[in-house]
Amino acid sequence: MSNNTRDPILSVESLSKRVTSPDGELQLLQDINFNIYPAQSVAIIGASGAGKSTLLGLLAGLDTPTSGKVLLDGQDIFGEDEDGRARIRGANIGFVFQSFQLLPSLTALENVMMPLELMGSSEAESKAQEVLERVGLAQRIHHYPRQLSGGEQQRVAIARAFAPRPKLLLADEPTGNLDVRTGEQIIDLLFSLNKEQNTTLVLVTHDMKLAQRCERRLTIDVGQLSEASA
Amino acid sequence: MNPVSSFRTALRFLKRDWKSGELNALTLAVIIAVGAVTAVSFFTNRLENALAQQANELLGADLVIQSDHVLGVRYTEKAKDHGLQVSRLQRFPSMVQSASGNQLATVRVIDDNYPLRGTVYVSSDLFAPDSAAEGVPQPGRIWMEPRVFTALGIAPGEQVLLGEISLVAEKVLASLPGRGGDLFGVAPVVLVNEKDLNATGLIGPGSRIQVSLLLAGKDSDLQNYKSEVSPSLEAGASFQDIREARPEIRVALERAGMFLGLAALTSVILAGVAVAMAARRFAIRHLDHAAIMRCLGATQSFITRVFGFQLLFLGLAASLVGSALGFAAHFLLLEIVTGLLGVVLPAADYKPLLAAILTGSITLIGFALPPILHLKRVPALRVLRRDIGNISTPGRLAYLFGVAALSGLVLWQADDIKLGVYVVLGFLIAIALLALCAWCLLALIRKLRLRGGGWRFGLLHLVRHGRATMIQTVAFGLGIMSLLLLAVIRGDLLDEWQGSLPADAPNRFIVNVQPNQVAPMQEFFTQANVKPPELFPIVRARMVEINGVPVEKQLDDEQVRRQVDRPLNVSWVETLMSDNQILEGKWWDEIEDPSMNLVSIEEGVAKNLKLKLGDMLKFNVAGEHFEVKVASIRKVDWDSFRANFFVLARPGFLNEYPTTYMTGFYLGTENYKLLGDLVKQFPSITVLDVAAIMGHVRDIIHRVSSAVEYVFLFTLAAGLVVLYAGIQSTQDERLLENAIVRTLGGQRNQILQTLLSEFVLLGLMAGLIASVFSGVLAYVVSEKVLRMSYTIDPALVIWGISMGALGVGLAGLWGTRSVLSQPPLSVFRRISA
Ligand SMILES: Nc1ncnc2c1ncn2[C@@H]1O[C@H](COP(=O)(O)OP(=O)(O)OP(=O)(O)O)[C@@H](O)[C@H]1O
Ligand SMILES: [Mg+2]
């Protein structure tokens, strides 16, 4: 592991998540510890319902843990309030939801412009357009999400996540809805970002080919994390 | 699939939805809306009945049959068959005599049941404070008005002669129900027991007797009785109720009734709007259910039945709960008002309950079902592709159906069909205008091509959710409009009532003052340290010709003819009284030619006799004639209780006719002895005491105005439900969107700006249109229905705008505040699960 000498971009310390459901207490994640270093690419794999999405959400500060810490560049994101976490995300993190979560009232272009506009970027439109072209949606930028296929929506979600050029890109099954060819294009795109901009990639995936291309693979099994050595 | 299975499925779905909390907002909206309607309707219904009853106390009965001869027993028997209380009252003029004088009086002969409504007030000394009488005069006793005592020169306890018998003048009659009529023209009243009537020997064939059959009982029984008896009513007999007997109370009651009716209608509309907003949310969320069921093989008719049943159950259940709560709440309202007023209320009708439950169920089904029915046209395969068939938002037709249902309800509920039509029309036009203005504003914002964050996001959001924005504008606008309309009319009514009966309104009148007594009388008041009242000269003159044609030949209306049959009081003044207002023509000071004999006519008389400016009128005073020209037509504020005259003449030309003077003034109870002294010094004058009548009028007006206040508060509550439901209706989308913005790094300030700009603009828009339109509607309702003059107040717009901006802005922020404090994932999970 070449990057171990540097400070980790993301550091997870004894992270646990427990929820109460109608069937009683549910331990979703138990005592998770790991570090991720800048420009690494990491795959999180595991069975359905293992807790992958839960972990990814916590890494982005989209949810709060029952206990434990997540440090981004050494800063404990759960030491901040919701607003603080939003600020950190805006500045550092791109996130692709498993269910896309596009704004239904905005066109593809407007969806991608959104994070740029929030940052106060003056070239939001041109930048967003450029990114949409890179994911192969140049023809569909003025379509609304409900007019797009599942795979197209997924590509808009990916474009939105990396339009602001985040340091850290968290993606929940980014190729889950794509055909093999488009999937590969998207994967190439993600890794070229990783190369060109030193973007750290954390990908949840069932796709073993994608997992293989990552430097590291973390496996979750019933809330416990283990790392297969490369 | 047969109906039974869709019935069961509906129940099962409902149970599931209930468990998941899906129905909370809708159920709450229906419950509160129905609750408000129930409370307001019950309250207004019972209060109206109570006020009517209160007014009937002035009549002494709920209903009266007047007759100029003794009525057959069939009237009484039929009344008893209908479960009514009956009392018989006979009236004839007769001399009452004492050793030292005599006086023509109206003898009222009563039975032991008198009065059926209201109270007789008596005192045991002349002009002493009075109290409620117990029962009626016993045989051998007579109760007499003060004028009779002074005319006969006797004190209570002494003997008087009535016809052939001698009676003890036991009590001084201060007021009695049904006294009414022309206070100045009618002879003083004495009250005698029926059992003494034959002994007086005053009644024989051909004697001038008037008989009143007083009736009291339940409204429905009275109506039945009236409709049964009316067709066979004999000549010379007629029905009379309070509305004919006392015009000033009629006006107050009618206006209050209209207001309460308006409040009830408004609460129905507000409830309907609230339910419509909640139903919209229900429909949108359940379209997916329906779509999926469709894909899984359910037929459209099955889906329709399932959702139809579901809405019906929900509507009925929530309406029942709501009406139970509303019923309980109306007791609370009554408790407050009756505690304040001390009235016993009549039992409630069933109608408000039915109205409330129909409001809940019909509006719910009316607004929620059509979009689901609309699904029929969506191809099964495309059901899950939202862009095709536009199934994600209810169609325009949905609202048409709901609005029609709501309009029908309002019209059905309106006691006054004119008011109902005005309200429905007003609201329909308002809906159209609100939608149109919202549309224009959205087009304008779209033109601006806004980009970027913060408040611009808010505006863009309004544009992007164009249809929701329009619907919300309409909903908030209707809410604000209703409240402003009620507030304006309430304020005007209260002002009008307060202004009409000031504490120092005249409560005593002196008539029959001779010209040579004017100066000494003023001296008398000055001596007693009471400001001398202004004395008006009166010439009693009968109108005989209009433009040279005899009056009898011109008038077809029996009642109008009777009005000119007796002499009118004609007075003359230099300056117009402050409570009079010239409607047409000019007052004397603006007319140059001093030689002309001019008069000013009161508007009602002018209307009845069809008089116009410039008409020449000929009057007869004790055989002599004078001719005058109509110079102006006046409006008189009769509610003021001040001395006023149908005909006012220009001073100068009536001086040589026989004149008496009269005045009305306020005298506190502490000064009552003064009147005794006055009568002693001027034995020929007549003192009329209207304090008791005024007390009644004031009391009724007080009750009516506090009722108006409380009902307004309740409608305000219904308005808040509209606000809640309106905010709720798009809350999911907003929460979801803001959670996404949060994910992308949106800051608290940015989100606050977005939300605020959005809601404040929405509120501003709704408030602006609503306030302008409520001004117009208030004008129409005031002028056309309440018959009050109304001036549009520009401050209304400020009220509307601030109400809209503040109310909607704050409520919107409050409704979406969770997005600022909760992790985005928990928002997603809560909403899209
Ligand atoms: N707030 C919650 N309340 C109850 N259960 C939850 C909650 N959040 C997650 N879960 C449960 O935790 C488990 C893990 O969920 P998670 O979404 O992390 O799985 P996953 O590994 O991403 O699965 P998949 O591969 O199917 O996406 C699931 O069984 C899910 O139902
Ligand atoms: Mg997952």
JSON list of N, CA and C in Angstrom, two decimals, chain B residues 543-558 560-561 564 606-612 615-618:
[
{"chain": "B", "resi": 543, "resn": "MET", "atom": "N", "xyz": [-102.07, 63.67, 4.69]},
{"chain": "B", "resi": 543, "resn": "MET", "atom": "CA", "xyz": [-101.78, 63.92, 3.29]},
{"chain": "B", "resi": 543, "resn": "MET", "atom": "C", "xyz": [-103.02, 63.57, 2.49]},
{"chain": "B", "resi": 544, "resn": "VAL", "atom": "N", "xyz": [-103.49, 64.50, 1.67]},
{"chain": "B", "resi": 544, "resn": "VAL", "atom": "CA", "xyz": [-104.73, 64.21, 0.94]},
{"chain": "B", "resi": 544, "resn": "VAL", "atom": "C", "xyz": [-104.52, 64.13, -0.57]},
{"chain": "B", "resi": 545, "resn": "GLU", "atom": "N", "xyz": [-103.56, 64.89, -1.10]},
{"chain": "B", "resi": 545, "resn": "GLU", "atom": "CA", "xyz": [-103.36, 64.86, -2.54]},
{"chain": "B", "resi": 545, "resn": "GLU", "atom": "C", "xyz": [-101.88, 64.81, -2.89]},
{"chain": "B", "resi": 546, "resn": "ILE", "atom": "N", "xyz": [-101.57, 64.08, -3.94]},
{"chain": "B", "resi": 546, "resn": "ILE", "atom": "CA", "xyz": [-100.23, 64.11, -4.50]},
{"chain": "B", "resi": 546, "resn": "ILE", "atom": "C", "xyz": [-100.35, 64.61, -5.93]},
{"chain": "B", "resi": 547, "resn": "ASN", "atom": "N", "xyz": [-99.71, 65.71, -6.23]},
{"chain": "B", "resi": 547, "resn": "ASN", "atom": "CA", "xyz": [-99.79, 66.34, -7.55]},
{"chain": "B", "resi": 547, "resn": "ASN", "atom": "C", "xyz": [-101.24, 66.50, -8.02]},
{"chain": "B", "resi": 548, "resn": "GLY", "atom": "N", "xyz": [-102.08, 66.92, -7.10]},
{"chain": "B", "resi": 548, "resn": "GLY", "atom": "CA", "xyz": [-103.45, 67.23, -7.46]},
{"chain": "B", "resi": 548, "resn": "GLY", "atom": "C", "xyz": [-104.40, 66.03, -7.52]},
{"chain": "B", "resi": 549, "resn": "VAL", "atom": "N", "xyz": [-103.85, 64.82, -7.34]},
{"chain": "B", "resi": 549, "resn": "VAL", "atom": "CA", "xyz": [-104.70, 63.64, -7.40]},
{"chain": "B", "resi": 549, "resn": "VAL", "atom": "C", "xyz": [-104.91, 63.12, -5.97]},
{"chain": "B", "resi": 550, "resn": "PRO", "atom": "N", "xyz": [-106.16, 62.83, -5.59]},
{"chain": "B", "resi": 550, "resn": "PRO", "atom": "CA", "xyz": [-106.39, 62.33, -4.23]},
{"chain": "B", "resi": 550, "resn": "PRO", "atom": "C", "xyz": [-105.55, 61.08, -3.93]},
{"chain": "B", "resi": 551, "resn": "VAL", "atom": "N", "xyz": [-105.04, 61.03, -2.73]},
{"chain": "B", "resi": 551, "resn": "VAL", "atom": "CA", "xyz": [-104.12, 59.95, -2.35]},
{"chain": "B", "resi": 551, "resn": "VAL", "atom": "C", "xyz": [-104.75, 58.57, -2.52]},
{"chain": "B", "resi": 552, "resn": "GLU", "atom": "N", "xyz": [-106.02, 58.43, -2.10]},
{"chain": "B", "resi": 552, "resn": "GLU", "atom": "CA", "xyz": [-106.66, 57.10, -2.15]},
{"chain": "B", "resi": 552, "resn": "GLU", "atom": "C", "xyz": [-106.67, 56.55, -3.57]},
{"chain": "B", "resi": 553, "resn": "LYS", "atom": "N", "xyz": [-106.72, 57.44, -4.55]},
{"chain": "B", "resi": 553, "resn": "LYS", "atom": "CA", "xyz": [-106.83, 56.98, -5.93]},
{"chain": "B", "resi": 553, "resn": "LYS", "atom": "C", "xyz": [-105.49, 56.49, -6.48]},
{"chain": "B", "resi": 554, "resn": "GLN", "atom": "N", "xyz": [-104.42, 56.85, -5.78]},
{"chain": "B", "resi": 554, "resn": "GLN", "atom": "CA", "xyz": [-103.11, 56.53, -6.33]},
{"chain": "B", "resi": 554, "resn": "GLN", "atom": "C", "xyz": [-102.51, 55.26, -5.75]},
{"chain": "B", "resi": 555, "resn": "LEU", "atom": "N", "xyz": [-103.04, 54.85, -4.60]},
{"chain": "B", "resi": 555, "resn": "LEU", "atom": "CA", "xyz": [-102.35, 53.77, -3.90]},
{"chain": "B", "resi": 555, "resn": "LEU", "atom": "C", "xyz": [-103.18, 52.51, -3.93]},
{"chain": "B", "resi": 556, "resn": "ASP", "atom": "N", "xyz": [-102.56, 51.42, -4.42]},
{"chain": "B", "resi": 556, "resn": "ASP", "atom": "CA", "xyz": [-103.28, 50.17, -4.48]},
{"chain": "B", "resi": 556, "resn": "ASP", "atom": "C", "xyz": [-103.04, 49.37, -3.21]},
{"chain": "B", "resi": 557, "resn": "ASP", "atom": "N", "xyz": [-101.89, 49.59, -2.63]},
{"chain": "B", "resi": 557, "resn": "ASP", "atom": "CA", "xyz": [-101.51, 48.75, -1.49]},
{"chain": "B", "resi": 557, "resn": "ASP", "atom": "C", "xyz": [-102.29, 49.14, -0.24]},
{"chain": "B", "resi": 558, "resn": "GLU", "atom": "N", "xyz": [-103.01, 48.16, 0.30]},
{"chain": "B", "resi": 558, "resn": "GLU", "atom": "CA", "xyz": [-103.81, 48.35, 1.50]},
{"chain": "B", "resi": 558, "resn": "GLU", "atom": "C", "xyz": [-102.99, 48.96, 2.63]},
{"chain": "B", "resi": 560, "resn": "VAL", "atom": "N", "xyz": [-100.14, 50.58, 2.58]},
{"chain": "B", "resi": 560, "resn": "VAL", "atom": "CA", "xyz": [-99.67, 51.93, 2.31]},
{"chain": "B", "resi": 560, "resn": "VAL", "atom": "C", "xyz": [-100.80, 52.93, 2.52]},
{"chain": "B", "resi": 561, "resn": "ARG", "atom": "N", "xyz": [-101.99, 52.53, 2.09]},
{"chain": "B", "resi": 561, "resn": "ARG", "atom": "CA", "xyz": [-103.12, 53.43, 2.23]},
{"chain": "B", "resi": 561, "resn": "ARG", "atom": "C", "xyz": [-103.37, 53.73, 3.72]},
{"chain": "B", "resi": 564, "resn": "VAL", "atom": "N", "xyz": [-101.28, 56.57, 5.18]},
{"chain": "B", "resi": 564, "resn": "VAL", "atom": "CA", "xyz": [-101.67, 57.96, 4.98]},
{"chain": "B", "resi": 564, "resn": "VAL", "atom": "C", "xyz": [-103.08, 58.24, 5.53]},
{"chain": "B", "resi": 606, "resn": "ALA", "atom": "N", "xyz": [-91.26, 58.10, 1.18]},
{"chain": "B", "resi": 606, "resn": "ALA", "atom": "CA", "xyz": [-91.17, 58.49, -0.22]},
{"chain": "B", "resi": 606, "resn": "ALA", "atom": "C", "xyz": [-91.32, 57.27, -1.12]},
{"chain": "B", "resi": 607, "resn": "LYS", "atom": "N", "xyz": [-90.71, 56.17, -0.69]},
{"chain": "B", "resi": 607, "resn": "LYS", "atom": "CA", "xyz": [-90.77, 54.97, -1.51]},
{"chain": "B", "resi": 607, "resn": "LYS", "atom": "C", "xyz": [-92.18, 54.39, -1.52]},
{"chain": "B", "resi": 608, "resn": "ASN", "atom": "N", "xyz": [-92.78, 54.29, -0.31]},
{"chain": "B", "resi": 608, "resn": "ASN", "atom": "CA", "xyz": [-94.13, 53.73, -0.22]},
{"chain": "B", "resi": 608, "resn": "ASN", "atom": "C", "xyz": [-95.14, 54.53, -1.02]},
{"chain": "B", "resi": 609, "resn": "LEU", "atom": "N", "xyz": [-95.03, 55.86, -0.92]},
{"chain": "B", "resi": 609, "resn": "LEU", "atom": "CA", "xyz": [-96.01, 56.71, -1.59]},
{"chain": "B", "resi": 609, "resn": "LEU", "atom": "C", "xyz": [-95.56, 57.11, -2.98]},
{"chain": "B", "resi": 610, "resn": "LYS", "atom": "N", "xyz": [-94.41, 56.56, -3.39]},
{"chain": "B", "resi": 610, "resn": "LYS", "atom": "CA", "xyz": [-93.85, 56.83, -4.73]},
{"chain": "B", "resi": 610, "resn": "LYS", "atom": "C", "xyz": [-93.68, 58.33, -4.97]},
{"chain": "B", "resi": 611, "resn": "LEU", "atom": "N", "xyz": [-93.10, 59.02, -4.00]},
{"chain": "B", "resi": 611, "resn": "LEU", "atom": "CA", "xyz": [-92.89, 60.47, -4.13]},
{"chain": "B", "resi": 611, "resn": "LEU", "atom": "C", "xyz": [-91.54, 60.75, -4.76]},
{"chain": "B", "resi": 612, "resn": "LYS", "atom": "N", "xyz": [-91.49, 61.80, -5.59]},
{"chain": "B", "resi": 612, "resn": "LYS", "atom": "CA", "xyz": [-90.25, 62.22, -6.21]},
{"chain": "B", "resi": 612, "resn": "LYS", "atom": "C", "xyz": [-89.98, 63.68, -5.86]},
{"chain": "B", "resi": 615, "resn": "ASP", "atom": "N", "xyz": [-92.50, 66.88, -6.38]},
{"chain": "B", "resi": 615, "resn": "ASP", "atom": "CA", "xyz": [-93.92, 66.56, -6.25]},
{"chain": "B", "resi": 615, "resn": "ASP", "atom": "C", "xyz": [-94.61, 67.59, -5.36]},
{"chain": "B", "resi": 616, "resn": "MET", "atom": "N", "xyz": [-95.88, 67.90, -5.70]},
{"chain": "B", "resi": 616, "resn": "MET", "atom": "CA", "xyz": [-96.65, 68.82, -4.86]},
{"chain": "B", "resi": 616, "resn": "MET", "atom": "C", "xyz": [-97.58, 68.00, -3.98]},
{"chain": "B", "resi": 617, "resn": "LEU", "atom": "N", "xyz": [-97.53, 68.25, -2.69]},
{"chain": "B", "resi": 617, "resn": "LEU", "atom": "CA", "xyz": [-98.35, 67.50, -1.74]},
{"chain": "B", "resi": 617, "resn": "LEU", "atom": "C", "xyz": [-99.33, 68.44, -1.07]},
{"chain": "B", "resi": 618, "resn": "LYS", "atom": "N", "xyz": [-100.57, 67.95, -0.89]},
{"chain": "B", "resi": 618, "resn": "LYS", "atom": "CA", "xyz": [-101.55, 68.76, -0.17]},
{"chain": "B", "resi": 618, "resn": "LYS", "atom": "C", "xyz": [-101.87, 68.06, 1.14]}
]
